[in-house]
Amino acid sequence: MRIDIISAVPELLESPLNHSILKRAKEKKLIEIQVHSLRDYAINKHGQIDDTQYGGGAGMVLMCEPLSKIIEELKSQREYDEVIYMTPDGVQYKQDMANNLSLKNNLLIICGHYKGIDQRIRDLYVTLEISIGDYVLSGGELAAAIMVDSICRLIPGVLNDETSALTDSFQDHLLAPPLYTRPVSFKNLKVPEILLSGHFAKIEEWRFEQSLERTKTRRPDLIKKLPK
Ligand code: 6GU
């Protein structure tokens, strides 16, 4: 999979996309992520990419020309499955969307900054508008990093143990069960006996019950989505 990300503050994406699992996925050539600085497409030598909004009001708006120029340049190089704009007024991001997007070949992600981007860019180019939750961030970069992480870990080979993405919270509309590792006893708290038993079927049953219990108490809204 190839992901292109357009950002006015590419520095914000550097660390999250270049460590740990995503770093290894890049090295293994399972994913390719290119971050493009909108500043390189500024309208003048002062590096201008934003302006005040028509009609008045606080906050700067990312202008049409720089965005249009880089989007068209990128689109001339490859066919994008989706052109995604990260915005608090988009559809709320969920695991199902991560699953879907992980099957695509080419994604283009536009990060807004300041107040947002000119509506005409959304009208002309954007195929999907995504929000990561009901709160406002200073820009789309951190949201994009979250989305890219959630997508890439689903691509076969990215995680060492491929089944581990399938047992994530939300993959079956249930939260994940509790986890334990060594030592068996810590500050007088013991690892549940069943996990030491070696009875794989019984362990799976216990984990499912724990998942169900956690979901009931913490996220009763998810229980309604369970297949009957
Ligand atoms: Cl995608 N962008 C911004 N700026 N704020 C957000 C968001 C995105 N999702 C939730 N809040």
Short mmCIF file of C-alpha atoms and ligand atoms in Angstrom, two decimals:
data_model
loop_
_atom_site.label_atom_id
_atom_site.label_comp_id
_atom_site.label_asym_id
_atom_site.label_seq_id
_atom_site.Cartn_x
_atom_site.Cartn_y
_atom_site.Cartn_z
CA MET A 1 0.00 0.00 0.00
CA ARG A 2 1.10 3.54 -0.73
CA ILE A 3 -0.10 6.49 1.33
CA ASP A 4 0.52 10.13 0.41
CA ILE A 5 -0.11 12.75 3.07
CA ILE A 6 -0.35 16.48 2.41
CA SER A 7 0.44 18.67 5.40
CA ALA A 8 1.27 22.26 6.27
CA VAL A 9 3.24 20.98 9.28
CA PRO A 10 4.90 17.73 8.11
CA GLU A 11 7.12 17.71 11.22
CA LEU A 12 4.08 16.63 13.23
CA LEU A 13 3.98 13.35 11.30
CA GLU A 14 7.66 12.48 11.49
CA SER A 15 7.86 10.63 14.77
CA PRO A 16 4.59 8.65 14.72
CA LEU A 17 5.21 7.28 11.22
CA ASN A 18 8.88 6.39 11.66
CA HIS A 19 9.08 4.17 14.70
CA SER A 20 8.07 0.77 15.94
CA ILE A 21 5.58 -1.14 13.79
CA LEU A 22 5.26 1.42 10.99
CA LYS A 23 9.03 1.73 10.69
CA ARG A 24 9.38 -2.03 10.29
CA ALA A 25 6.52 -2.15 7.79
CA LYS A 26 8.30 0.47 5.68
CA GLU A 27 11.60 -1.40 5.88
CA LYS A 28 9.85 -4.60 4.80
CA LYS A 29 8.34 -2.61 1.86
CA LEU A 30 4.84 -3.56 2.95
CA ILE A 31 3.87 0.10 3.04
CA GLU A 32 5.21 3.28 1.50
CA ILE A 33 4.31 6.59 3.12
CA GLN A 34 5.22 9.94 1.55
CA VAL A 35 4.60 13.17 3.43
CA HIS A 36 4.36 16.28 1.23
CA SER A 37 4.87 19.76 2.60
CA LEU A 38 2.14 22.14 1.45
CA ARG A 39 4.61 24.96 2.00
CA ASP A 40 6.50 23.80 -1.12
CA TYR A 41 3.42 24.82 -3.12
CA ALA A 42 3.03 28.29 -1.61
CA ILE A 43 1.54 31.06 -3.78
CA ASN A 44 4.45 33.46 -3.21
CA LYS A 45 8.02 33.68 -2.01
CA HIS A 46 6.79 34.42 1.52
CA GLY A 47 5.57 30.85 1.69
CA GLN A 48 1.91 31.84 1.88
CA ILE A 49 -0.57 28.94 1.89
CA ASP A 50 -3.43 30.41 3.94
CA ASP A 51 -5.57 33.53 4.07
CA THR A 52 -8.41 35.12 6.05
CA GLN A 53 -11.92 33.88 5.35
CA TYR A 54 -14.49 35.62 3.18
CA GLY A 55 -17.41 36.85 5.23
CA GLY A 56 -15.15 37.54 8.19
CA GLY A 57 -14.48 35.45 11.27
CA ALA A 58 -11.52 34.23 13.26
CA GLY A 59 -8.97 31.81 11.86
CA MET A 60 -7.04 31.32 8.66
CA VAL A 61 -8.11 29.04 5.81
CA LEU A 62 -5.78 26.95 3.64
CA MET A 63 -6.05 28.39 0.13
CA CYS A 64 -7.20 26.61 -3.05
CA GLU A 65 -4.13 27.07 -5.24
CA PRO A 66 -1.43 25.31 -3.18
CA LEU A 67 -3.72 22.37 -2.33
CA SER A 68 -5.02 22.07 -5.89
CA LYS A 69 -1.51 22.13 -7.31
CA ILE A 70 -0.15 19.34 -5.14
CA ILE A 71 -3.32 17.21 -5.35
CA GLU A 72 -3.31 17.39 -9.16
CA GLU A 73 0.39 16.65 -9.30
CA LEU A 74 -0.07 13.55 -7.13
CA LYS A 75 -3.19 12.43 -8.99
CA SER A 76 -1.30 12.60 -12.28
CA GLN A 77 1.20 10.06 -10.88
CA ARG A 78 -1.24 7.41 -9.64
CA GLU A 79 -4.88 6.51 -9.27
CA TYR A 80 -6.10 7.02 -5.69
CA ASP A 81 -8.73 4.74 -4.20
CA GLU A 82 -9.73 7.53 -1.82
CA VAL A 83 -8.83 11.18 -1.30
CA ILE A 84 -9.40 11.64 2.41
CA TYR A 85 -9.77 14.94 4.24
CA MET A 86 -9.19 14.81 7.99
CA THR A 87 -11.77 17.08 9.62
CA PRO A 88 -13.80 17.21 12.85
CA ASP A 89 -17.01 17.48 10.75
CA GLY A 90 -16.28 14.22 8.87
CA VAL A 91 -17.79 10.78 9.51
CA GLN A 92 -16.56 9.25 12.72
CA TYR A 93 -13.68 6.84 12.24
CA LYS A 94 -14.31 3.23 13.31
CA GLN A 95 -12.49 -0.11 13.10
CA ASP A 96 -14.71 -1.15 10.16
CA MET A 97 -13.34 1.79 8.16
CA ALA A 98 -9.76 0.83 9.06
CA ASN A 99 -10.49 -2.71 7.85
CA ASN A 100 -11.87 -1.36 4.57
CA LEU A 101 -9.07 1.11 3.95
CA SER A 102 -6.40 -1.53 4.67
CA LEU A 103 -7.51 -3.31 1.47
CA LYS A 104 -6.77 -0.29 -0.78
CA ASN A 105 -3.65 0.30 -2.86
CA ASN A 106 -3.31 4.09 -2.90
CA LEU A 107 -4.60 6.60 -0.38
CA LEU A 108 -4.21 10.37 -0.43
CA ILE A 109 -4.73 12.09 2.91
CA ILE A 110 -5.15 15.85 3.27
CA CYS A 111 -4.50 17.37 6.69
CA GLY A 112 -6.19 20.67 7.43
CA HIS A 113 -4.58 23.19 9.71
CA TYR A 114 -5.70 26.47 11.20
CA LYS A 115 -9.45 26.77 10.68
CA GLY A 116 -9.63 24.34 7.77
CA ILE A 117 -9.41 24.25 3.98
CA ASP A 118 -11.36 26.11 1.27
CA GLN A 119 -14.67 24.31 0.65
CA ARG A 120 -13.97 24.12 -3.09
CA ILE A 121 -11.07 21.72 -2.51
CA ARG A 122 -13.48 19.44 -0.67
CA ASP A 123 -16.03 19.75 -3.49
CA LEU A 124 -13.49 19.12 -6.25
CA TYR A 125 -11.22 16.39 -4.95
CA VAL A 126 -12.22 14.83 -1.63
CA THR A 127 -13.98 11.44 -1.70
CA LEU A 128 -14.07 10.74 2.05
CA GLU A 129 -14.12 13.05 5.08
CA ILE A 130 -13.04 11.55 8.37
CA SER A 131 -13.10 12.68 12.00
CA ILE A 132 -11.46 10.64 14.74
CA GLY A 133 -13.87 11.79 17.45
CA ASP A 134 -15.95 14.56 18.95
CA TYR A 135 -13.22 16.96 19.99
CA VAL A 136 -11.21 19.52 18.05
CA LEU A 137 -7.50 19.14 17.27
CA SER A 138 -5.24 21.95 16.04
CA GLY A 139 -4.77 20.15 12.74
CA GLY A 140 -5.44 16.90 10.94
CA GLU A 141 -1.88 15.56 11.32
CA LEU A 142 -2.30 13.72 14.61
CA ALA A 143 -5.63 12.35 13.41
CA ALA A 144 -3.98 11.18 10.17
CA ALA A 145 -1.20 9.48 12.15
CA ILE A 146 -3.80 7.62 14.19
CA MET A 147 -5.70 6.55 11.09
CA VAL A 148 -2.55 5.46 9.21
CA ASP A 149 -1.37 3.43 12.22
CA SER A 150 -4.72 1.66 12.52
CA ILE A 151 -4.75 0.84 8.79
CA CYS A 152 -1.15 -0.32 8.42
CA ARG A 153 -1.25 -2.78 11.31
CA LEU A 154 -3.97 -4.67 9.41
CA ILE A 155 -1.85 -5.23 6.29
CA PRO A 156 -0.68 -8.86 6.15
CA GLY A 157 2.90 -9.22 7.35
CA VAL A 158 3.03 -5.90 9.23
CA LEU A 159 2.44 -7.52 12.59
CA ASN A 160 4.74 -10.41 13.45
CA ASP A 161 1.89 -12.62 14.54
CA GLU A 162 -0.79 -12.07 11.93
CA THR A 163 -3.56 -13.33 14.12
CA SER A 164 -2.89 -10.63 16.67
CA ALA A 165 -4.74 -7.96 14.66
CA LEU A 166 -7.75 -10.25 14.51
CA THR A 167 -7.90 -10.45 18.31
CA ASP A 168 -7.77 -6.66 18.79
CA SER A 169 -10.53 -4.87 20.62
CA PHE A 170 -13.40 -3.95 18.25
CA GLN A 171 -12.56 -6.57 15.59
CA ASP A 172 -15.50 -8.65 16.79
CA HIS A 173 -17.34 -5.68 18.34
CA LEU A 174 -15.95 -6.74 21.73
CA LEU A 175 -13.24 -5.20 23.89
CA ALA A 176 -10.08 -7.27 24.36
CA PRO A 177 -9.75 -9.48 27.47
CA PRO A 178 -7.21 -8.75 30.24
CA LEU A 179 -3.55 -9.62 29.55
CA TYR A 180 -0.96 -11.11 31.89
CA THR A 181 2.73 -11.90 31.63
CA ARG A 182 5.43 -12.90 34.13
CA PRO A 183 5.59 -13.04 37.10
CA VAL A 184 2.74 -15.29 38.23
CA SER A 185 2.39 -13.28 41.44
CA PHE A 186 2.93 -9.53 41.65
CA LYS A 187 2.24 -7.54 44.83
CA ASN A 188 0.09 -10.46 45.88
CA LEU A 189 -2.03 -10.29 42.71
CA LYS A 190 -2.07 -13.65 40.92
CA VAL A 191 -2.47 -14.46 37.24
CA PRO A 192 -5.86 -16.20 36.80
CA GLU A 193 -5.35 -19.97 37.25
CA ILE A 194 -7.02 -20.83 33.96
CA LEU A 195 -4.27 -19.03 31.96
CA LEU A 196 -1.66 -21.34 33.51
CA SER A 197 -3.69 -24.49 32.88
CA GLY A 198 -2.65 -25.19 29.29
CA HIS A 199 -6.28 -26.00 28.36
CA PHE A 200 -6.44 -23.92 25.19
CA ALA A 201 -10.17 -24.33 24.60
CA LYS A 202 -10.99 -23.38 28.18
CA ILE A 203 -8.66 -20.39 27.98
CA GLU A 204 -10.41 -19.17 24.84
CA GLU A 205 -13.77 -19.60 26.57
CA TRP A 206 -12.51 -17.60 29.59
CA ARG A 207 -11.18 -14.85 27.33
CA PHE A 208 -14.47 -14.61 25.49
CA GLU A 209 -16.38 -14.33 28.78
CA GLN A 210 -13.99 -11.64 30.01
CA SER A 211 -14.39 -9.74 26.72
CA LEU A 212 -18.14 -9.94 26.97
CA GLU A 213 -18.13 -8.79 30.59
CA ARG A 214 -15.82 -5.85 29.88
CA THR A 215 -17.86 -4.78 26.91
CA LYS A 216 -21.13 -4.98 28.89
CA THR A 217 -19.81 -2.76 31.66
CA ARG A 218 -17.61 -0.36 29.68
CA ARG A 219 -19.24 -0.15 26.25
CA PRO A 220 -22.84 -1.37 26.40
CA ASP A 221 -23.42 0.43 23.08
CA LEU A 222 -21.18 -2.17 21.38
CA ILE A 223 -23.25 -5.09 22.66
CA LYS A 224 -26.13 -3.98 20.47
CA LYS A 225 -23.90 -4.46 17.41
CA LEU A 226 -23.08 -8.09 18.24
CA PRO A 227 -24.19 -10.64 15.66
CA LYS A 228 -27.16 -12.57 17.07
CL1 6GU B 1 -9.64 14.52 11.61
N1 6GU B 1 -9.08 16.93 12.51
C1 6GU B 1 -9.14 17.90 13.44
N2 6GU B 1 -8.54 19.07 13.20
N3 6GU B 1 -9.77 17.77 14.60
C2 6GU B 1 -10.35 16.59 14.82
C3 6GU B 1 -10.34 15.54 13.90
C4 6GU B 1 -9.67 15.75 12.74
N4 6GU B 1 -11.01 14.50 14.41
C5 6GU B 1 -11.45 14.91 15.60
N5 6GU B 1 -11.06 16.17 15.85
#
